[in-house]
Coordinates of C-alpha atoms in Angstrom, one line a residue:
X1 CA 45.4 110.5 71.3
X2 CA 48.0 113.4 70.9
X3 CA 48.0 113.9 74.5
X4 CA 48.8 110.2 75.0
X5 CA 51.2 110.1 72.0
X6 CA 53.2 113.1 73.6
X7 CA 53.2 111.7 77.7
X8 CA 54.6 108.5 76.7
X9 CA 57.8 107.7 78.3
X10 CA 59.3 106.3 74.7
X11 CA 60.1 108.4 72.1
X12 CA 58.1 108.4 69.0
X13 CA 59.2 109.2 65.6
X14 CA 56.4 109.1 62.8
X15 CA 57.7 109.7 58.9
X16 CA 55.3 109.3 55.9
X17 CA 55.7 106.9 53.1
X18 CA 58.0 108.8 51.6
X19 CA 60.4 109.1 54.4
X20 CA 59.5 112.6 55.4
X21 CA 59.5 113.6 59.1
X22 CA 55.8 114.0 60.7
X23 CA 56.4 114.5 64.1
X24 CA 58.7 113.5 66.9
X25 CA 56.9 113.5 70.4
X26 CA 58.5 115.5 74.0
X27 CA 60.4 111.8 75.2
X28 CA 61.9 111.7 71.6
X29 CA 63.6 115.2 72.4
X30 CA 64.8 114.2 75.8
X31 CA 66.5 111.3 74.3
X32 CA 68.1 112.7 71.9
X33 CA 68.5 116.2 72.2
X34 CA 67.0 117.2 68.9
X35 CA 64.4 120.0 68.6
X36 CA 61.5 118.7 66.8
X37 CA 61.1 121.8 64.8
X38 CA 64.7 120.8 62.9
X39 CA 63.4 117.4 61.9
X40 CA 59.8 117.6 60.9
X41 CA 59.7 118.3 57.3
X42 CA 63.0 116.6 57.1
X43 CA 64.0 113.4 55.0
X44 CA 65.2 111.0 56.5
X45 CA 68.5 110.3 54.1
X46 CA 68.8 114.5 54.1
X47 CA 69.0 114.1 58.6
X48 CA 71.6 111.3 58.1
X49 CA 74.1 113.2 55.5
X50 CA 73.9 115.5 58.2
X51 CA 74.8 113.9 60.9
X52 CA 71.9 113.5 63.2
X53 CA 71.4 110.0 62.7
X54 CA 74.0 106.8 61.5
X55 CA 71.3 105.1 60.3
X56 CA 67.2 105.1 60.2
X57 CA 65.4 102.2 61.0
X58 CA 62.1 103.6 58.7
X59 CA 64.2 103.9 55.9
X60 CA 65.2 100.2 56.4
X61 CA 61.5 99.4 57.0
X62 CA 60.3 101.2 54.3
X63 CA 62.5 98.7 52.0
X64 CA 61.6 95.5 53.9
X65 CA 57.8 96.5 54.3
X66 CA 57.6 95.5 57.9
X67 CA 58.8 95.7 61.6
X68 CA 62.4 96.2 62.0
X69 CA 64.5 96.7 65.0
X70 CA 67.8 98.1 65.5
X71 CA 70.6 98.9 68.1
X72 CA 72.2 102.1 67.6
X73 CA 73.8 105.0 69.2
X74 CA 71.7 108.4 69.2
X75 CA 71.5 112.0 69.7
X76 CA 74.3 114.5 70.8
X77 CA 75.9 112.6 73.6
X78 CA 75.4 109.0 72.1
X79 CA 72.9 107.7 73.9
X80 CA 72.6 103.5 73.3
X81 CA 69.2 103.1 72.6
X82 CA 66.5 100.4 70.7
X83 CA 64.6 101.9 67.7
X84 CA 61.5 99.9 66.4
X85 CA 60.3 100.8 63.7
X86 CA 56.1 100.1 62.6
X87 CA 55.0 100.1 59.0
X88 CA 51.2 101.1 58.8
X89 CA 49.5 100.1 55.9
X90 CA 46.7 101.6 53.8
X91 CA 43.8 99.3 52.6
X92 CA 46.0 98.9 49.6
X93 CA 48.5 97.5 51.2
X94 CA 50.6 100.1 50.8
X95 CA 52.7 102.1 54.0
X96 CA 51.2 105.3 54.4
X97 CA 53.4 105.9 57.5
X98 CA 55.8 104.6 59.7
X99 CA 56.3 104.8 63.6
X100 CA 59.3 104.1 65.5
X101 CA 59.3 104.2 69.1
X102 CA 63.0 104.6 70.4
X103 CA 63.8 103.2 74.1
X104 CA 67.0 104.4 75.9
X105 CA 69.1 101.7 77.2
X106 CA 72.0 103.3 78.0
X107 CA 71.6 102.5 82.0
X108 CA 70.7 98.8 80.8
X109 CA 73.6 98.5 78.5
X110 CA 76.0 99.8 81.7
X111 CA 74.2 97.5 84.3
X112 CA 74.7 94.5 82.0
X113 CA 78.5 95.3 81.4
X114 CA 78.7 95.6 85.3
X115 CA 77.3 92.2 85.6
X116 CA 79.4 90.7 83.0
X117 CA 82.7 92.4 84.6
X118 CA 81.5 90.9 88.4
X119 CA 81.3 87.1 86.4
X120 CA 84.3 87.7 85.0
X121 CA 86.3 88.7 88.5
X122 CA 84.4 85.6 90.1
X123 CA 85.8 83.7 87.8
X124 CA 89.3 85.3 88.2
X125 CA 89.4 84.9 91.6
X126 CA 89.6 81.1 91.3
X127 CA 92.7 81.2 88.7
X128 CA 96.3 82.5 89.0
X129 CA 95.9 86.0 87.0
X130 CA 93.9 87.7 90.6
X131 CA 96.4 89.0 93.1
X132 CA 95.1 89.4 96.4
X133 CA 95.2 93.2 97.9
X134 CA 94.0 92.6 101.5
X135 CA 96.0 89.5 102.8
X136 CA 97.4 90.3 106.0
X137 CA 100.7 89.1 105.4
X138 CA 101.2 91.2 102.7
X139 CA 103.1 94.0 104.6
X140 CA 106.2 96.3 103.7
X141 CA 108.9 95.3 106.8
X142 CA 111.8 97.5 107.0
X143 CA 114.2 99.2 108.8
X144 CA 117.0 99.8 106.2
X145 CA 117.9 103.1 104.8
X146 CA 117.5 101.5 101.4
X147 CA 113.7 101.0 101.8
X148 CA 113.6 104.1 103.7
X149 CA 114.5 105.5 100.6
X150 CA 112.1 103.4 98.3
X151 CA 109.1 103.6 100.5
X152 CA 109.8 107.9 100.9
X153 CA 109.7 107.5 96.7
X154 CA 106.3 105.2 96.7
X155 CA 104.4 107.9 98.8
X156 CA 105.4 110.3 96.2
X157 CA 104.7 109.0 93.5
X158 CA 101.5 106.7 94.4
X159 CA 98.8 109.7 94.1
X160 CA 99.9 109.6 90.4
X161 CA 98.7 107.5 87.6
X162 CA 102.3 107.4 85.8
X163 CA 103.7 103.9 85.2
X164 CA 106.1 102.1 87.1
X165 CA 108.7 99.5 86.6
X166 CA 110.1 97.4 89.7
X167 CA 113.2 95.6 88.8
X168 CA 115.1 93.2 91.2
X169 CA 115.5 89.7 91.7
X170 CA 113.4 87.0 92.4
X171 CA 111.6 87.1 96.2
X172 CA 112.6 90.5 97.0
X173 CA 109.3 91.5 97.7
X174 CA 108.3 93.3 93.8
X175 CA 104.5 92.6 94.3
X176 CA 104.1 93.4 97.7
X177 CA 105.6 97.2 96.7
X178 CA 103.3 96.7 93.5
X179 CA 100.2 96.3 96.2
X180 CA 101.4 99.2 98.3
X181 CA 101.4 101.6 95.1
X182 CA 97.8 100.6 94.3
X183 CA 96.7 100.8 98.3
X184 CA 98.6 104.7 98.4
X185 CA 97.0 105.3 95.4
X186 CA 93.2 107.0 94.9
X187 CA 92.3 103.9 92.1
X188 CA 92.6 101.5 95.9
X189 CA 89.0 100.9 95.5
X190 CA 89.4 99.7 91.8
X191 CA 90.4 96.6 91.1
X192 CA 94.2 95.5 91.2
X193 CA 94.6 92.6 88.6
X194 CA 98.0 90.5 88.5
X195 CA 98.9 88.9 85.2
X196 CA 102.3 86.7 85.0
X197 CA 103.6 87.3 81.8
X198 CA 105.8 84.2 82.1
X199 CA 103.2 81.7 83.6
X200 CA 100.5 82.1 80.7
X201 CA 101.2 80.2 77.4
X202 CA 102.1 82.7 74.8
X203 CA 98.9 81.4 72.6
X204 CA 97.1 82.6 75.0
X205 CA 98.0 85.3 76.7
X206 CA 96.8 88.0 74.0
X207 CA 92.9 86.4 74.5
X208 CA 93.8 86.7 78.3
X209 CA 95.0 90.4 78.0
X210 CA 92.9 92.1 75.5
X211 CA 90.2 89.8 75.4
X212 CA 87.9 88.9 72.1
X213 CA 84.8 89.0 70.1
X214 CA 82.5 86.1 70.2
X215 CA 83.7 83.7 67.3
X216 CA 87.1 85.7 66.8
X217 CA 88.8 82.3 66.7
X218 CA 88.2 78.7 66.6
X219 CA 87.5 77.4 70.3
X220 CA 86.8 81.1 71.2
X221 CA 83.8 81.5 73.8
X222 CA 80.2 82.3 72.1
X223 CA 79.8 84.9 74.4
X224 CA 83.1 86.4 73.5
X225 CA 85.4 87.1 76.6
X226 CA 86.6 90.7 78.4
X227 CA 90.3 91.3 78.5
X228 CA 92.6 91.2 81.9
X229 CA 93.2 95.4 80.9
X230 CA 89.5 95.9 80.4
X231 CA 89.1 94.7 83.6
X232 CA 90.9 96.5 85.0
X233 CA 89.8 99.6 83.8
X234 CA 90.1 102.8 86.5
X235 CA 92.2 100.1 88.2
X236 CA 95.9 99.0 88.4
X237 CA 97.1 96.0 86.5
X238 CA 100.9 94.5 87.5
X239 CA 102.8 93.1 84.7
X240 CA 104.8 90.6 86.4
X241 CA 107.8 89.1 84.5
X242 CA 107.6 91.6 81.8
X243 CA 110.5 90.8 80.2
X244 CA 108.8 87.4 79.0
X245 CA 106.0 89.4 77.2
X246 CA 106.5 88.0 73.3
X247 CA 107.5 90.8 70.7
X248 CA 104.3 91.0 69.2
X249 CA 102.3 91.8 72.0
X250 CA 105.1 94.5 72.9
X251 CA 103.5 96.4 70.2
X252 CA 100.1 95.8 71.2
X253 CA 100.4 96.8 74.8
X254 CA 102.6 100.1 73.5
X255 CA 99.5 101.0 71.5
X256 CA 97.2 100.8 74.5
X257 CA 99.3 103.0 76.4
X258 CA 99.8 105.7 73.5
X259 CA 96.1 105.9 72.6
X260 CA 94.6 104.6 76.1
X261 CA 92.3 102.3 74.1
X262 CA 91.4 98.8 73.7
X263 CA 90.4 96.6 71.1
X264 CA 89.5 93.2 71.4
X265 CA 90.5 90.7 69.1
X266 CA 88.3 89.9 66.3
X267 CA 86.6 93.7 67.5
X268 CA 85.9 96.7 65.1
X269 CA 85.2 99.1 68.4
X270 CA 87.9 100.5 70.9
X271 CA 87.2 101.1 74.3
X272 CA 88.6 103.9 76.4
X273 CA 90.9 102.4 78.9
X274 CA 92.0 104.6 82.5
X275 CA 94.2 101.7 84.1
X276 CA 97.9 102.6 85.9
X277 CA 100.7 99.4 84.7
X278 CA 103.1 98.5 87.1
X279 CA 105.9 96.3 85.9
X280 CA 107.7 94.0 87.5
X281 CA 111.0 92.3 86.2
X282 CA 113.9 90.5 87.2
X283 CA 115.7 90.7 84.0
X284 CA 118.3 93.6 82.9
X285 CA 115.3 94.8 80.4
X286 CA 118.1 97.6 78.8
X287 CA 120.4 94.2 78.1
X288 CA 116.9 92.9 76.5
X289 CA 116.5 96.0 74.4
X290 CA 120.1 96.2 73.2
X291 CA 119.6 92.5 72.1
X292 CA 116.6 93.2 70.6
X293 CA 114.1 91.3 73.0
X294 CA 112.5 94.1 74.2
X295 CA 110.8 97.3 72.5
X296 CA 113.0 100.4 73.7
X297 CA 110.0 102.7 73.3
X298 CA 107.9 100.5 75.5
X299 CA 110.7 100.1 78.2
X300 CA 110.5 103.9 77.8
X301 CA 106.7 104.1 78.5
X302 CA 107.1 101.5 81.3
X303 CA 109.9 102.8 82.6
X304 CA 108.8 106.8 83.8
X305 CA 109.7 105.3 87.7
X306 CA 111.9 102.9 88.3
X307 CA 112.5 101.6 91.2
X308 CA 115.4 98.8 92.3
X309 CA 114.2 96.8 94.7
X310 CA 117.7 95.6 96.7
X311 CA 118.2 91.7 97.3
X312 CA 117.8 90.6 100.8
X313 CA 121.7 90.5 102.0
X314 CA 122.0 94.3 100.5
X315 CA 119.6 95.4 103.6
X316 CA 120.7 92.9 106.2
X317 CA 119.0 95.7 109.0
X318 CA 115.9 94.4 107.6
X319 CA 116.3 90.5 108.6
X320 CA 115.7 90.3 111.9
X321 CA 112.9 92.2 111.9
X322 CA 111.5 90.6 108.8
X323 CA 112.4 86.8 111.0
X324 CA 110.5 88.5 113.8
X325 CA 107.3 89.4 112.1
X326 CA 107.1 86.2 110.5
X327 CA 107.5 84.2 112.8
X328 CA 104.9 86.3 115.1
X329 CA 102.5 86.3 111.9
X330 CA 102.8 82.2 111.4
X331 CA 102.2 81.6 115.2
X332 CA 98.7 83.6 115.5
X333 CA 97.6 82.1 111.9
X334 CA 98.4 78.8 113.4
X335 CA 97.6 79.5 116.8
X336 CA 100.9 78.0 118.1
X337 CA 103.5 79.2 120.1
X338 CA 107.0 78.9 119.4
X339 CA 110.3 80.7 119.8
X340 CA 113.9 81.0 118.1
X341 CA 116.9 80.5 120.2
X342 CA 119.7 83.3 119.5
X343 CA 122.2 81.0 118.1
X344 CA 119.6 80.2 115.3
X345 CA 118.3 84.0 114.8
X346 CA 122.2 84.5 114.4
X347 CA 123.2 81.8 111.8
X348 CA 119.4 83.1 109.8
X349 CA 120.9 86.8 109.9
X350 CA 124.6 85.5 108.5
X351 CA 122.8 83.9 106.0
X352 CA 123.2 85.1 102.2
X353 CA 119.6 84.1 101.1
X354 CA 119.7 83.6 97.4
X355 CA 115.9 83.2 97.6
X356 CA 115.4 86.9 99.7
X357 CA 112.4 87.6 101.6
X358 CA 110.2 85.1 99.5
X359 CA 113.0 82.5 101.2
X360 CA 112.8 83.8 104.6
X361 CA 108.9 83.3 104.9
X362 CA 108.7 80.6 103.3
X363 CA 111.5 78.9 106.0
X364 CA 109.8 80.5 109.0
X365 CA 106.9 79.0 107.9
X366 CA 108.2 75.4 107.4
X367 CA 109.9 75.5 110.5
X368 CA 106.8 76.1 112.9
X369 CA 104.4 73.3 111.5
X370 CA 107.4 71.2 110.9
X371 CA 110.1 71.1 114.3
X372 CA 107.9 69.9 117.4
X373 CA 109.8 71.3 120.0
X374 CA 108.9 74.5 121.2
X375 CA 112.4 76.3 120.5
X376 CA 114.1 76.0 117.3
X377 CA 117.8 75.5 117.8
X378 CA 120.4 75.5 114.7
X379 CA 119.9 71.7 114.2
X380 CA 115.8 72.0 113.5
X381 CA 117.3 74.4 110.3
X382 CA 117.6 73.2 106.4
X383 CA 121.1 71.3 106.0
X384 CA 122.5 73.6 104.0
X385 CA 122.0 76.5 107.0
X386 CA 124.4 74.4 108.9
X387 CA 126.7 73.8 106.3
X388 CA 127.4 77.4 105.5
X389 CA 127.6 77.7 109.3
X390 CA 130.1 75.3 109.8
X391 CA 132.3 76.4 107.1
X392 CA 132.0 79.7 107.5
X393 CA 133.2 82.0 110.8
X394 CA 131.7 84.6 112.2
X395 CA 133.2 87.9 110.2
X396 CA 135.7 90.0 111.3
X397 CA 135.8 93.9 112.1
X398 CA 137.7 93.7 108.5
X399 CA 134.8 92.0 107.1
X400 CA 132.0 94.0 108.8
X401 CA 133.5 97.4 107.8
X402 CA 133.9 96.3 104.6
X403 CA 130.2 94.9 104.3
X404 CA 129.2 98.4 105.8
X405 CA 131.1 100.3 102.9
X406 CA 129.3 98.8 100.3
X407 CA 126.0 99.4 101.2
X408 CA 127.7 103.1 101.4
X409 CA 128.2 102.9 97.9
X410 CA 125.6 101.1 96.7
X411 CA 123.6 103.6 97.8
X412 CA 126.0 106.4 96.5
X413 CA 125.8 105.1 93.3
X414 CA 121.1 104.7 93.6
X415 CA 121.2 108.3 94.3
X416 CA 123.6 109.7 91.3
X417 CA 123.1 108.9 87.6
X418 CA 127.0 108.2 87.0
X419 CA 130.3 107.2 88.7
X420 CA 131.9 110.4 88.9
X421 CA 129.1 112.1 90.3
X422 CA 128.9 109.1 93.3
X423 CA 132.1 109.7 94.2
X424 CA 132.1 113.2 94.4
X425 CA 129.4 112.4 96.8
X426 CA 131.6 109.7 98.6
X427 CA 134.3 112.5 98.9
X428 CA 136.9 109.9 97.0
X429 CA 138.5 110.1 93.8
X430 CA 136.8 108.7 90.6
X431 CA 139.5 106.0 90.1
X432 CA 139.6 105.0 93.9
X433 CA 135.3 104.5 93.6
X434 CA 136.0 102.4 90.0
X435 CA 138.6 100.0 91.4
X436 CA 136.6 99.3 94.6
X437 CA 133.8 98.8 92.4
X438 CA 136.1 96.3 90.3
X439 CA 137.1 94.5 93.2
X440 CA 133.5 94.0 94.6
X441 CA 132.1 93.0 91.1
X442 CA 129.4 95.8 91.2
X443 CA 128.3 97.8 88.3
X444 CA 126.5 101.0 87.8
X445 CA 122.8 99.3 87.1
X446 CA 123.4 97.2 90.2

């Protein structure tokens, strides 16, 4: 019976009826990384004061006079396991021992938090917090020196796990460079969630991002519900709109970054948490902090990269290539074939678009299920196109150069931290760079 006692694959823990240690058996030890020979002899209450258990289950059945089971964390490296524990009685009635046989679940416990987490991105995969990383569309097309520049930075600073914020205006292509950063990066095979800050109801949005206990709240799922971030743990998460996130939360997602842990709402545990936040705004977020709408210390901890993604008609290199590949894209998803006559190609290059790339594809798109013929001319385009086209001529050498010299400055002014410094760059005086500045309406966060 020893022998039998000692091979079994669960660990066995015997104490008499006074809560004195008896013996432990060889699985016991493997489990928890106690040597018998310090706990026999041992009461129970003496091995918890010391720190070798939380809690006993045979103390707890020694008070309730029968079986009692318990979940509980064990043994030097915390091993999740079951403990059971047996009263056996003496033909008095009485407990002359107890025996607890303690199961390890710690692989359980991970394979059913695994299965939970794969529900949990089915079901995100049908609603608008999922952003998709391998859509074919979702390319980087450039030829500028502006994204030049910006890509050069990405491959930099990809490898790392450092926060980024993208700032620039709607359409300019934020998530796509979001999705490039988490493909360059070594977290690529981790997930890459996308949560719109400004599209989720504010009531909600703390259940979405930190998730919560079962019965946290009224309405809340029985289950209880994991967050967007602990999803996304060893992942990416994009915070898009970031300037819309309420005050409150501010301080919530500031404490996950500080302490890289999680709690749920309603929760008493934290989680570690190992994700990389992107940011993505179209807001001025130092205008926000300066009017109090937006934490400076987390702008801070968002803000260790930024990068300034430039509106479409500050890279006008990249239009017709960006027109090109489109187009090209549309056709083989379609399976049609269409061209652009040069006369429209030209008016789409002059144009200012106010909507940027998100414009563009969108147009290139409507155009080829929309115009039947197989060229589109000038008059197959949006009437406000031909408006603009009408009313405005082709520009001059005045107008060109000019256009030319303030993508020159813009980019002076990217690559130094103040005014003075750009011109010294430009080789013009400080005052000369200030009124030309003036005159074009551009400023230093521009």
């Amino acid at each position: 019976m020893e022998k039998i006692i000692e091979f079994s694959a669960d660990g066995l823990y015997v104490v008499n009826h006074e809560g004195l240690t008896l013996f432990a058996n060889a699985a016991y030890e493997d489990i928890t990384g106690f040597k018998r020979e310090e706990l026999i002899g041992n009461h129970m209450g003496d091995l918890i004061q010391k720190g070798y258990f939380d809690q006993s289950v045979s103390l707890l059945v020694l008070e309730a006079k029968k079986r009692i089971s318990i979940l509980q964390q064990i043994g030097q490296q915390k091993k999740d396991v079951i403990a059971t524990g047996n009263p056996v009685f003496d033909e008095s009635g009485n407990i002359s021992m107890i025996v607890t046989s303690v199961r390890d679940i710690t692989q359980l416990k991970e394979l059913t938090k695994e299965l939970t987490k794969a529900k949990s991105f089915l079901h995100l995969n049908q609603n608008r917090y999922t952003f998709s990383t391998d859509g074919s569309d979702e390319q980087v097309i450039f030829q500028s020196m502006l994204m030049k520049e910006i890509i050069h930075k990405i491959r930099q600073i990809a490898p790392f796990p450092t926060s980024v914020l993208l700032s620039g205006p709607s359409g300019s292509g934020k998530e796509v460079i979001a999705n490039l950063i988490h493909q360059l990066s070594d977290r690529k095979e981790q997930p890459f969630i996308k949560v719109n800050c400004g599209a989720i109801p504010e009531q909600l949005l703390e259940s979405e991002l930190f998730g919560y206990e079962k019965g946290a709240f009224t309405g809340a799922n029985h289950d209880g519900k994991i967050g967007l971030l602990e999803l996304a743990d060893k992942g990416t998460v994009l915070l898009d709109e970031i300037g819309e996130l309420p005050l409150a939360l501010q301080v919530k997602l500031l404490r996950v970054l500080q302490e890289k842990q999680i709690q749920r709402i309603g929760g008493t545990t934290t989680k570690q948490l190992d994700i990389r936040i992107i940011s993505a705004t179209n807001k001025n977020l130092k205008e926000q902090v300066l009017s109090g709408l937006f934490r400076e210390d987390l702008y801070y901890r968002l803000q260790v990269v930024e990068l300034s993604i430039p509106p479409l008609n500050e890279r006008p290199e990249d239009i017709e290539i960006l027109i090109d590949h489109y187009f090209s894209y549309f056709c083989k998803l379609y399976n049609i074939e269409k061209h652009v006559s040069h006369e429209t190609k030209r008016i789409l290059q002059n144009y200012h678009w106010p909507g940027n790339v998100r414009e563009l594809k969108n147009l290139v798109e409507g155009m080829l299920v929309s115009v039947p013929s197989l060229t589109i001319e000038p008059v197959d385009l949006p009437p406000h196109f031909n408006i603009q086209h009408s009313q405005e001529s082709s520009p001059t050498l005045k107008q060109r150069v000019e256009q030319f010299e303030k993508r020159i400055v813009h980019d002076a002014l990217h690559k130094k931290n103040t005014i003075r410094k750009a011109a010294d760059y430009l080789g013009i005086d400080h005052s000369t760079l200030v009124k030309k500045m003036k005159r074009w309406k551009m400023t230093k966060e521009e």
